[in-house]
CSV table of C-alpha atoms in Angstrom, one decimal:
chain,number,residue,atom,x,y,z
A,15,MET,CA,40.9,97.4,38.2
A,16,SER,CA,42.8,95.1,35.8
A,17,PHE,CA,46.1,96.0,34.3
A,18,GLN,CA,44.6,96.5,30.9
A,19,GLN,CA,42.1,99.0,32.4
A,20,PHE,CA,45.1,100.7,34.0
A,21,LEU,CA,46.9,101.0,30.7
A,22,LEU,CA,43.7,102.3,29.0
A,23,ILE,CA,43.4,105.0,31.7
A,24,LEU,CA,47.1,106.0,31.3
A,25,ARG,CA,46.6,106.2,27.5
A,26,ALA,CA,43.5,108.3,27.8
A,27,ARG,CA,45.2,110.6,30.4
A,28,PHE,CA,48.6,110.5,28.7
A,29,TRP,CA,49.0,114.3,28.4
A,30,ILE,CA,48.2,114.8,32.0
A,31,VAL,CA,50.8,112.3,33.1
A,32,LEU,CA,53.4,113.8,30.6
A,33,GLY,CA,52.6,117.4,31.6
A,34,THR,CA,53.0,116.6,35.3
A,35,LEU,CA,56.3,114.8,34.7
A,36,LEU,CA,57.6,117.7,32.6
A,37,VAL,CA,56.5,120.3,35.2
A,38,VAL,CA,58.1,118.4,38.1
A,39,VAL,CA,61.4,117.7,36.2
A,40,GLY,CA,61.6,121.2,34.8
A,41,THR,CA,61.0,122.7,38.2
A,42,THR,CA,63.6,120.5,39.8
A,43,ILE,CA,66.2,121.2,37.2
A,44,ALA,CA,65.5,125.0,37.4
A,45,VAL,CA,65.7,125.0,41.2
A,46,SER,CA,68.9,122.9,41.2
A,47,LEU,CA,70.5,125.3,38.8
A,48,ILE,CA,69.3,128.4,40.7
A,49,LEU,CA,70.3,127.2,44.2
A,50,PRO,CA,73.8,128.2,45.2
A,51,LYS,CA,76.5,125.5,45.1
A,52,GLN,CA,77.5,123.9,48.4
A,53,TYR,CA,80.9,122.3,49.0
A,54,THR,CA,81.5,119.6,51.5
A,55,ALA,CA,85.0,119.2,53.1
A,56,GLU,CA,85.8,116.1,55.1
A,57,THR,CA,88.5,115.3,57.6
A,58,ALA,CA,89.1,111.9,59.2
A,59,LEU,CA,90.3,111.3,62.8
A,60,VAL,CA,91.6,108.1,64.4
A,61,VAL,CA,90.6,107.7,68.0
A,62,ASP,CA,92.9,105.1,69.6
A,63,ALA,CA,90.7,103.8,72.3
A,64,LYS,CA,92.5,100.5,72.9
A,65,SER,CA,96.0,101.7,73.6
A,66,ALA,CA,97.3,101.8,77.2
A,67,ASP,CA,97.2,105.0,79.1
A,68,PRO,CA,100.9,106.3,79.3
A,69,LEU,CA,100.4,107.2,83.0
A,70,LEU,CA,97.8,104.8,84.4
A,71,GLY,CA,98.7,101.9,82.0
A,72,GLY,CA,95.0,100.8,81.8
A,73,LEU,CA,93.3,99.4,78.7
A,74,LEU,CA,89.7,100.2,77.7
A,75,PRO,CA,87.6,97.0,77.7
A,76,ALA,CA,86.4,96.1,74.2
A,77,GLN,CA,82.7,96.2,75.2
A,78,MET,CA,83.1,99.8,76.2
A,79,ILE,CA,84.6,101.0,72.9
A,80,PRO,CA,81.2,101.6,71.1
A,81,GLY,CA,80.0,103.8,74.0
A,82,TYR,CA,83.4,105.6,74.0
A,83,MET,CA,83.2,106.3,70.3
A,84,ALA,CA,79.6,107.6,70.7
A,85,THR,CA,80.9,109.9,73.5
A,86,GLN,CA,83.5,111.3,71.2
A,87,VAL,CA,80.9,112.1,68.6
A,88,ASP,CA,78.9,113.9,71.2
A,89,ILE,CA,81.9,115.9,72.2
A,90,ILE,CA,82.6,117.0,68.6
A,91,LEU,CA,78.9,118.1,68.3
A,92,SER,CA,79.1,120.0,71.6
A,93,ASP,CA,78.8,123.7,72.0
A,94,ARG,CA,82.2,123.8,73.6
A,95,VAL,CA,84.0,122.5,70.5
A,96,ALA,CA,81.9,124.8,68.2
A,97,GLN,CA,82.8,127.8,70.2
A,98,ARG,CA,86.4,126.8,70.2
A,99,VAL,CA,86.2,126.7,66.4
A,100,VAL,CA,84.8,130.2,66.4
A,101,SER,CA,87.8,131.3,68.5
A,102,LEU,CA,90.3,129.4,66.3
A,103,LEU,CA,89.0,131.0,63.1
A,104,LYS,CA,88.4,134.4,64.8
A,105,MET,CA,85.0,134.6,63.2
A,106,ASP,CA,83.6,136.7,65.9
A,107,GLN,CA,86.1,139.5,65.1
A,108,ALA,CA,85.0,140.0,61.5
A,109,PRO,CA,83.0,143.2,61.1
A,110,ALA,CA,80.6,141.7,58.6
A,111,VAL,CA,79.8,138.8,60.9
A,112,GLN,CA,79.3,141.2,63.8
A,113,GLU,CA,76.9,143.3,61.7
A,114,GLN,CA,74.9,140.2,60.7
A,115,TRP,CA,74.7,139.1,64.3
A,116,ARG,CA,73.4,142.5,65.4
A,117,GLU,CA,70.8,142.5,62.7
A,118,GLU,CA,69.5,139.0,63.6
A,119,THR,CA,69.7,139.2,67.4
A,120,ASP,CA,69.6,142.9,68.1
A,121,GLY,CA,72.9,142.5,69.8
A,122,GLU,CA,71.5,140.2,72.5
A,123,GLY,CA,73.4,137.1,73.7
A,124,SER,CA,76.9,136.0,72.8
A,125,ILE,CA,78.2,136.2,69.2
A,126,LYS,CA,80.3,133.1,69.9
A,127,VAL,CA,77.2,131.1,70.8
A,128,TRP,CA,75.3,132.4,67.8
A,129,LEU,CA,78.1,131.5,65.4
A,130,ALA,CA,78.6,128.1,67.1
A,131,GLU,CA,74.9,127.3,66.5
A,132,LEU,CA,75.2,128.3,62.8
A,133,LEU,CA,78.3,126.1,62.4
A,134,LYS,CA,76.7,123.1,64.0
A,135,LYS,CA,73.8,123.3,61.5
A,136,GLN,CA,76.2,122.5,58.6
A,137,LEU,CA,78.3,120.0,60.5
A,138,ASP,CA,78.0,116.2,60.0
A,139,VAL,CA,79.9,113.8,62.2
A,140,LYS,CA,79.9,110.1,61.2
A,141,PRO,CA,81.7,107.4,63.2
A,142,SER,CA,82.9,104.3,61.3
A,143,ARG,CA,81.0,101.1,62.2
A,144,GLU,CA,84.0,98.7,62.1
A,145,SER,CA,86.9,101.0,63.1
A,146,ASN,CA,87.9,103.9,65.3
A,147,VAL,CA,87.8,106.4,62.5
A,148,ILE,CA,85.5,109.5,62.9
A,149,THR,CA,84.7,111.6,59.8
A,150,ILE,CA,83.9,115.3,60.3
A,151,ALA,CA,82.2,116.9,57.3
A,152,TYR,CA,81.3,120.6,56.9
A,153,GLN,CA,79.2,122.0,54.1
A,154,GLY,CA,79.6,125.6,52.9
A,155,ALA,CA,79.3,127.9,49.9
A,156,ASP,CA,83.1,128.4,49.8
A,157,PRO,CA,85.3,125.3,49.4
A,158,GLY,CA,88.2,126.9,51.2
A,159,PHE,CA,86.1,128.0,54.1
A,160,ALA,CA,84.5,124.6,54.4
A,161,ALA,CA,87.9,122.9,54.5
A,162,GLY,CA,89.1,125.4,57.1
A,163,VAL,CA,86.0,124.9,59.3
A,164,ALA,CA,86.4,121.1,59.1
A,165,ASN,CA,90.0,121.2,60.1
A,166,ALA,CA,89.2,123.7,62.8
A,167,PHE,CA,86.6,121.3,64.2
A,168,ALA,CA,89.2,118.5,64.2
A,169,GLN,CA,91.8,120.7,66.0
A,170,ALA,CA,89.1,122.0,68.5
A,171,TYR,CA,88.0,118.5,69.3
A,172,ILE,CA,91.6,117.4,70.0
A,173,ASP,CA,92.1,120.5,72.2
A,174,VAL,CA,88.9,120.0,74.1
A,175,SER,CA,89.4,116.2,74.6
A,176,LEU,CA,92.8,117.0,76.0
A,177,GLU,CA,91.3,119.6,78.3
A,178,LEU,CA,88.6,117.2,79.4
A,179,LYS,CA,91.4,114.9,80.5
A,180,VAL,CA,93.7,117.5,82.1
A,181,GLU,CA,91.1,119.6,83.9
A,182,PRO,CA,89.9,116.9,86.3
A,183,ALA,CA,93.6,116.0,86.9
A,184,ARG,CA,94.3,119.6,87.8
A,185,GLN,CA,91.4,119.7,90.2
A,186,TYR,CA,92.5,116.4,91.8
A,187,ALA,CA,96.1,117.7,92.0
A,188,LYS,CA,95.0,120.8,93.8
A,189,TRP,CA,92.8,118.8,96.2
A,190,PHE,CA,95.6,116.3,96.9
A,191,ASP,CA,98.1,119.2,97.4
A,192,GLY,CA,95.8,120.5,100.2
A,193,GLN,CA,95.5,117.1,101.7
A,194,THR,CA,99.2,116.6,101.7
A,195,ASN,CA,99.8,119.5,104.1
A,196,SER,CA,97.2,118.2,106.5
A,197,LEU,CA,98.5,114.6,106.4
A,198,ARG,CA,102.1,115.8,106.8
A,199,ALA,CA,101.0,117.6,109.9
A,200,ASP,CA,99.2,114.5,111.2
A,201,LEU,CA,102.3,112.4,110.5
A,202,GLU,CA,104.6,114.9,112.4
A,203,THR,CA,102.2,115.0,115.3
A,204,ALA,CA,102.1,111.2,115.6
A,205,GLN,CA,105.9,110.9,115.3
A,206,LYS,CA,106.3,113.6,118.0
A,207,LYS,CA,103.9,111.8,120.4
A,208,LEU,CA,105.9,108.6,119.9
A,209,SER,CA,109.2,110.4,120.4
A,210,ASP,CA,108.0,112.3,123.5
A,211,TYR,CA,106.7,109.1,125.1
A,212,GLN,CA,110.0,107.2,124.5
A,213,GLN,CA,112.0,110.1,125.9
A,214,ALA,CA,109.8,110.5,129.0
A,215,ARG,CA,110.0,106.8,129.8
A,216,GLY,CA,113.7,106.4,128.7
A,217,ILE,CA,112.7,103.7,126.2
A,218,ILE,CA,115.3,102.7,123.6
A,219,ALA,CA,114.3,99.1,122.7
A,220,THR,CA,111.2,97.9,124.4
A,221,ASP,CA,111.3,94.3,123.2
A,222,GLU,CA,115.0,93.9,124.4
A,223,ARG,CA,114.3,95.4,127.8
A,224,LEU,CA,111.2,93.2,128.2
A,225,ASP,CA,113.3,90.1,127.4
A,226,VAL,CA,116.0,91.1,129.9
A,227,GLU,CA,113.4,91.8,132.6
A,228,THR,CA,111.6,88.6,131.9
A,229,ALA,CA,114.8,86.6,132.2
A,230,ARG,CA,115.5,88.4,135.5
A,231,LEU,CA,112.0,87.5,136.7
A,232,ALA,CA,112.6,83.8,135.9
A,233,GLU,CA,115.9,84.0,137.8
A,234,LEU,CA,114.2,85.6,140.8
A,235,SER,CA,111.6,82.8,140.7
A,236,THR,CA,114.3,80.2,140.8
A,237,GLN,CA,116.1,82.0,143.7
A,238,LEU,CA,112.8,82.2,145.6
A,239,SER,CA,112.2,78.5,145.2
A,240,MET,CA,115.7,77.8,146.5
A,241,ALA,CA,115.4,80.2,149.4
A,242,GLN,CA,112.0,78.8,150.4
A,243,ALA,CA,113.5,75.3,150.4
A,244,GLN,CA,116.4,76.5,152.5
A,245,ARG,CA,114.0,78.2,154.9
A,246,VAL,CA,112.0,75.0,155.3
A,247,ASP,CA,115.2,73.0,155.9
A,248,SER,CA,116.4,75.5,158.5
A,249,ARG,CA,113.1,75.6,160.3
A,250,SER,CA,113.0,71.8,160.4
A,251,ARG,CA,116.5,71.7,161.9
A,252,GLN,CA,115.7,74.4,164.3
A,253,ALA,CA,112.7,72.4,165.4
A,254,GLN,CA,115.1,69.6,166.3
A,255,GLY,CA,116.9,71.7,168.9
A,256,ALA,CA,116.0,69.2,171.8
A,257,SER,CA,118.1,66.6,170.2
A,258,ALA,CA,121.0,68.8,169.2
A,259,ASP,CA,123.5,65.9,169.2
A,260,SER,CA,121.8,64.4,166.2
A,261,LEU,CA,121.9,67.6,164.1
A,262,PRO,CA,124.2,67.3,161.1
A,263,GLU,CA,125.8,70.6,161.9
A,264,VAL,CA,126.8,69.3,165.4
A,265,MET,CA,127.9,66.0,164.1
A,266,GLN,CA,130.0,67.5,161.4
A,267,ASN,CA,131.5,70.2,163.6
A,268,GLY,CA,135.3,69.4,164.1
A,269,LEU,CA,135.7,71.2,167.4
A,270,ILE,CA,132.7,69.4,168.9
A,271,GLN,CA,134.0,66.1,167.7
A,272,SER,CA,137.4,66.9,169.1
A,273,LEU,CA,135.9,67.9,172.4
A,274,LYS,CA,133.9,64.7,172.5
A,275,SER,CA,137.0,62.7,171.8
A,276,ASP,CA,138.8,64.5,174.6
A,277,LEU,CA,135.9,64.0,176.9
A,278,SER,CA,135.7,60.2,176.2
A,279,ARG,CA,139.5,59.9,176.8
A,280,GLN,CA,139.3,61.9,180.0
A,281,GLU,CA,136.4,59.8,181.2
A,282,ALA,CA,138.3,56.6,180.4
A,283,ASN,CA,141.3,57.9,182.3
A,284,ARG,CA,139.1,58.8,185.3
A,285,THR,CA,137.6,55.3,185.3
A,286,GLN,CA,141.1,53.8,185.4
A,287,MET,CA,142.2,56.2,188.1
A,288,ALA,CA,139.1,55.6,190.1
A,289,GLY,CA,140.0,51.9,190.2
A,290,ARG,CA,143.5,52.6,191.4
A,291,LEU,CA,143.0,55.7,193.6
A,292,GLY,CA,140.6,56.5,196.2
A,293,ALA,CA,137.5,58.7,195.8
A,294,ASN,CA,139.2,61.6,197.6
A,295,HIS,CA,142.5,61.4,195.7
A,296,PRO,CA,143.6,64.8,194.2
A,297,GLU,CA,144.2,63.3,190.8
A,298,LEU,CA,140.7,62.0,190.6
A,299,ALA,CA,139.4,65.4,191.6
A,300,ARG,CA,141.5,67.0,188.9
A,301,ALA,CA,140.2,64.6,186.4
A,302,ASP,CA,136.6,65.4,187.4
A,303,ALA,CA,137.3,69.1,187.0
A,304,GLU,CA,138.8,68.5,183.5
A,305,ILE,CA,135.8,66.4,182.5
A,306,ALA,CA,133.4,69.0,183.8
A,307,SER,CA,135.3,71.7,181.8
A,308,LEU,CA,135.2,69.6,178.7
A,309,ARG,CA,131.5,69.0,179.1
A,310,GLU,CA,130.9,72.7,179.6
A,311,ARG,CA,132.9,73.5,176.5
A,312,LEU,CA,131.0,70.8,174.6
A,313,ALA,CA,127.6,72.2,175.7
A,314,THR,CA,128.7,75.7,175.0
A,315,GLU,CA,129.8,74.8,171.5
A,316,THR,CA,126.7,72.8,170.9
A,317,ARG,CA,124.5,75.7,172.0
A,318,ARG,CA,126.5,77.9,169.6
A,319,VAL,CA,125.9,75.6,166.7
A,320,VAL,CA,122.2,75.3,167.6
A,321,SER,CA,121.9,79.1,167.9
A,322,SER,CA,123.5,79.5,164.6
A,323,LEU,CA,120.7,77.4,163.1
A,324,GLY,CA,118.2,80.0,164.4
A,325,THR,CA,120.3,82.7,162.8
A,326,THR,CA,120.3,80.8,159.6
A,327,ASN,CA,116.6,80.3,159.7
A,328,ARG,CA,116.1,84.0,160.3
A,329,VAL,CA,118.4,84.8,157.5
A,330,ASN,CA,116.5,82.4,155.2
A,331,VAL,CA,113.2,83.9,156.2
A,332,GLN,CA,114.5,87.4,155.6
A,333,ARG,CA,116.0,86.3,152.3
A,334,VAL,CA,112.7,84.8,151.2
A,335,SER,CA,110.9,88.0,152.1
A,336,GLU,CA,113.4,90.0,150.2
A,337,ILE,CA,113.3,87.8,147.1
A,338,GLU,CA,109.5,87.8,147.2
A,339,ALA,CA,109.5,91.6,147.3
A,340,ALA,CA,112.0,91.7,144.5
A,341,LEU,CA,109.9,89.2,142.5
A,342,ASP,CA,106.7,91.3,143.0
A,343,ALA,CA,108.6,94.4,142.0
A,344,GLN,CA,109.9,92.6,139.0
A,345,LYS,CA,106.4,91.5,138.0
A,346,GLN,CA,105.2,95.0,138.3
A,347,LYS,CA,108.1,96.2,136.3
A,348,ILE,CA,107.3,93.7,133.5
A,349,LEU,CA,103.7,94.7,133.6
A,350,ASP,CA,104.7,98.4,133.2
A,351,LEU,CA,107.0,97.4,130.4
A,352,LYS,CA,104.2,95.6,128.6
A,353,ALA,CA,101.9,98.6,129.1
A,354,GLU,CA,104.6,100.8,127.7
A,355,ARG,CA,105.1,98.4,124.8
A,356,ASP,CA,101.4,98.4,124.1
A,357,GLN,CA,101.3,102.2,124.3
A,358,ILE,CA,104.3,102.4,122.0
A,359,ALA,CA,102.6,99.9,119.6
A,360,VAL,CA,99.5,102.2,119.5
A,361,LEU,CA,101.7,105.2,118.8
A,362,GLN,CA,103.7,103.3,116.2
A,363,ARG,CA,100.4,102.2,114.5
A,364,ASP,CA,99.3,105.8,114.5
A,365,VAL,CA,102.6,106.8,112.9
A,366,GLU,CA,102.4,104.0,110.3
A,367,ASN,CA,98.8,104.9,109.4
A,368,ALA,CA,99.7,108.5,109.1
A,369,GLN,CA,102.7,107.6,107.0
A,370,ARG,CA,100.7,105.2,104.8
A,371,ALA,CA,98.0,107.9,104.2
A,372,TYR,CA,100.7,110.5,103.5
A,373,ASP,CA,102.5,108.2,101.0
A,374,LEU,CA,99.3,107.4,99.2
A,375,VAL,CA,98.3,111.0,98.9
A,376,THR,CA,101.8,112.0,97.8
A,377,GLN,CA,101.8,109.2,95.2
A,378,ARG,CA,98.4,110.3,93.9
A,379,LEU,CA,99.5,113.9,93.9
A,380,ALA,CA,102.6,113.1,91.8
A,381,GLN,CA,100.4,111.1,89.4
A,382,THR,CA,97.7,113.7,89.0
A,383,SER,CA,100.4,116.4,88.6
A,384,LEU,CA,101.8,114.5,85.7
A,385,GLU,CA,98.3,114.0,84.2
A,386,SER,CA,97.6,117.7,84.6
A,387,GLN,CA,100.7,118.5,82.6
A,388,THR,CA,100.4,115.9,79.9
A,389,GLN,CA,100.0,117.1,76.3
A,390,GLN,CA,99.5,113.6,74.8
A,391,THR,CA,96.2,112.7,73.3
A,392,ASN,CA,94.8,109.5,71.7
A,393,VAL,CA,93.3,111.4,68.7
A,394,VAL,CA,95.3,111.7,65.5
A,395,VAL,CA,94.2,113.4,62.2
A,396,LEU,CA,94.2,110.7,59.6
A,397,SER,CA,93.5,112.9,56.6
A,398,PRO,CA,93.0,116.7,56.9
A,399,ALA,CA,90.3,118.4,54.9
A,400,ILE,CA,91.2,120.1,51.6
A,401,ALA,CA,89.1,122.5,49.5
A,402,PRO,CA,86.8,120.3,47.3
A,403,LEU,CA,86.9,120.8,43.6
A,404,LYS,CA,83.4,119.8,42.9
A,405,HIS,CA,80.3,120.9,44.7
A,406,SER,CA,78.4,118.4,46.8
A,407,SER,CA,75.0,120.1,46.3
A,408,PRO,CA,72.8,120.6,44.5
A,409,LYS,CA,73.2,117.3,42.7
A,410,VAL,CA,71.4,117.8,39.3
A,411,LEU,CA,71.5,114.2,38.1
A,412,LEU,CA,70.3,112.8,41.3
A,413,ASN,CA,67.6,115.5,41.7
A,414,THR,CA,66.5,114.9,38.1
A,415,ALA,CA,66.3,111.1,38.6
A,416,LEU,CA,64.2,111.7,41.8
A,417,ALA,CA,62.1,114.3,39.9
A,418,VAL,CA,61.4,111.8,37.1
A,419,PHE,CA,60.3,109.2,39.6
A,420,LEU,CA,58.2,111.8,41.6
A,421,GLY,CA,56.8,113.3,38.4
A,422,LEU,CA,55.6,109.9,37.1
A,423,LEU,CA,54.2,109.1,40.5
A,424,LEU,CA,52.3,112.4,40.6
A,425,GLY,CA,51.2,112.1,37.0
A,426,VAL,CA,49.8,108.6,37.5
A,427,GLY,CA,48.2,109.7,40.7
A,428,ALA,CA,46.6,112.7,39.0
A,429,ALA,CA,45.3,110.5,36.1
A,430,LEU,CA,43.8,108.0,38.5
A,431,LEU,CA,42.2,110.8,40.5
A,432,LEU,CA,40.6,112.3,37.4
A,433,GLU,CA,39.4,108.9,36.3
A,434,LEU,CA,37.7,108.4,39.7
A,435,MET,CA,36.0,111.8,39.3
A,436,ASP,CA,34.9,111.2,35.7
A,437,GLN,CA,34.6,107.4,35.1
A,438,ARG,CA,34.1,106.4,31.4
A,439,VAL,CA,33.7,103.1,29.6
A,440,ARG,CA,36.9,102.3,27.9
A,441,GLY,CA,36.4,98.7,27.0
A,442,ALA,CA,34.2,95.6,27.1
A,443,GLU,CA,35.7,94.8,30.5
A,444,ASP,CA,34.2,98.0,31.9
A,445,LEU,CA,30.7,97.0,30.8
A,446,ALA,CA,31.1,93.6,32.4
A,447,LEU,CA,31.4,95.4,35.7
A,448,LEU,CA,27.9,97.0,35.3
A,449,ASP,CA,24.9,95.0,36.2
A,450,GLY,CA,21.9,94.8,33.7
A,451,VAL,CA,23.8,96.4,30.8
A,452,PRO,CA,24.2,93.9,27.9
A,453,LEU,CA,27.1,94.1,25.5
A,454,LEU,CA,25.7,94.1,21.9
A,455,GLY,CA,29.0,94.5,20.0
A,456,THR,CA,32.3,96.4,19.7
A,457,ILE,CA,33.2,99.2,17.2
A,458,PRO,CA,36.8,99.2,16.0
A,459,ALA,CA,38.9,102.2,16.8
A,460,THR,CA,39.1,105.0,14.2
A,461,GLY,CA,41.5,104.3,11.4
A,462,LYS,CA,41.3,100.5,11.7
A,463,SER,CA,39.5,98.4,9.1
A,464,GLY,CA,36.8,96.0,10.0
A,465,ALA,CA,33.0,96.0,10.4
A,466,PHE,CA,30.8,95.9,13.4
A,467,ARG,CA,31.3,92.7,15.4
A,468,PRO,CA,28.4,91.6,17.4
A,469,ALA,CA,29.0,90.2,20.9
A,470,ALA,CA,28.9,86.5,21.5
A,471,ALA,CA,25.5,85.2,22.6
């Protein structure tokens, strides 16, 4: 179908197209005028998603803001917010509303839920694409009621968003409060164990006692080395008892040296006397007696010195044994102190762990307690809803324009449909589409001058 054929069809079916257009436009205008007027009230909210939390101090990442805004829209459209609006406006207390609810539901269910569903049907929530502004629009037959409901939705959303923040904090605070008592008991138990252990062992400062006892152990080790050296020395001297004259104790003894001097002098006198006197001379016999007495005293004194070496050796052996026993006891004492220190360290770690857990829970308890008592919210009403002066629907001009477009579309469609059902020849172009039908000529339209014009051969 060419454009000229299309125009010919429209000209032939002009009244059908015009009639369809007039019917559609007239019906639309009539319906628009008959329908009750609806008023739309809007309130704008600013959701500050980027600001730091006053308690936690955290910032919401930029990539999470779109999801956060979508969540806020879902909260506004939730049943909880709608039911809060019903409570704020006290709609469920109106006798007319209660009567309507009984008629529609036979008194079954909750009137708040029923009213909330009705309110949500007329509610429209639109978040801004480039900002954190959310627009709440409500449509109703009364402009004042529409504005009141829109503002009530804004207030209910602020209240519910605050509750959603506070309720988990209250639950956490309650749980942390219960944990605090248990952890406090654990801390007191750990501290008591440590205190009882220290009192039972008489421990004041474990590290200082250990340092003192370690120093004493080193001192005993030094004394043992010296005593063992003295014992070896006394044994070696005692083993030299056969040659007592060569012992240093004998050679350094003043009395023995004095006796030896006296003996040498007496022996020298006897020698002189033996040359002058006879063998039986009384003076010579007396000199022999003195020499024998000096030798006896010298031998006695030497034996005393040698016997004192044995006593010294026994003393040294006894001293070594005593020092060894004291050293072993000191080692055991240090081991016991180390064991006590290790046990105290374990008990102290238990106390520290209990203290750390208690402090952490106490800190979280204080934080959640503050969160549960906060009345701050990040939602602010940017512009409250006011009663609109002009109705938002029905829009007569817009509906008329749409009716004109739809009427023309339906009229043209009806004309084409009728043409397909009853095809006619409306020009030479239509005959050209038919096979075996020659075109002899064309007759001018009625009212136009001109004779019959034969078709070109």
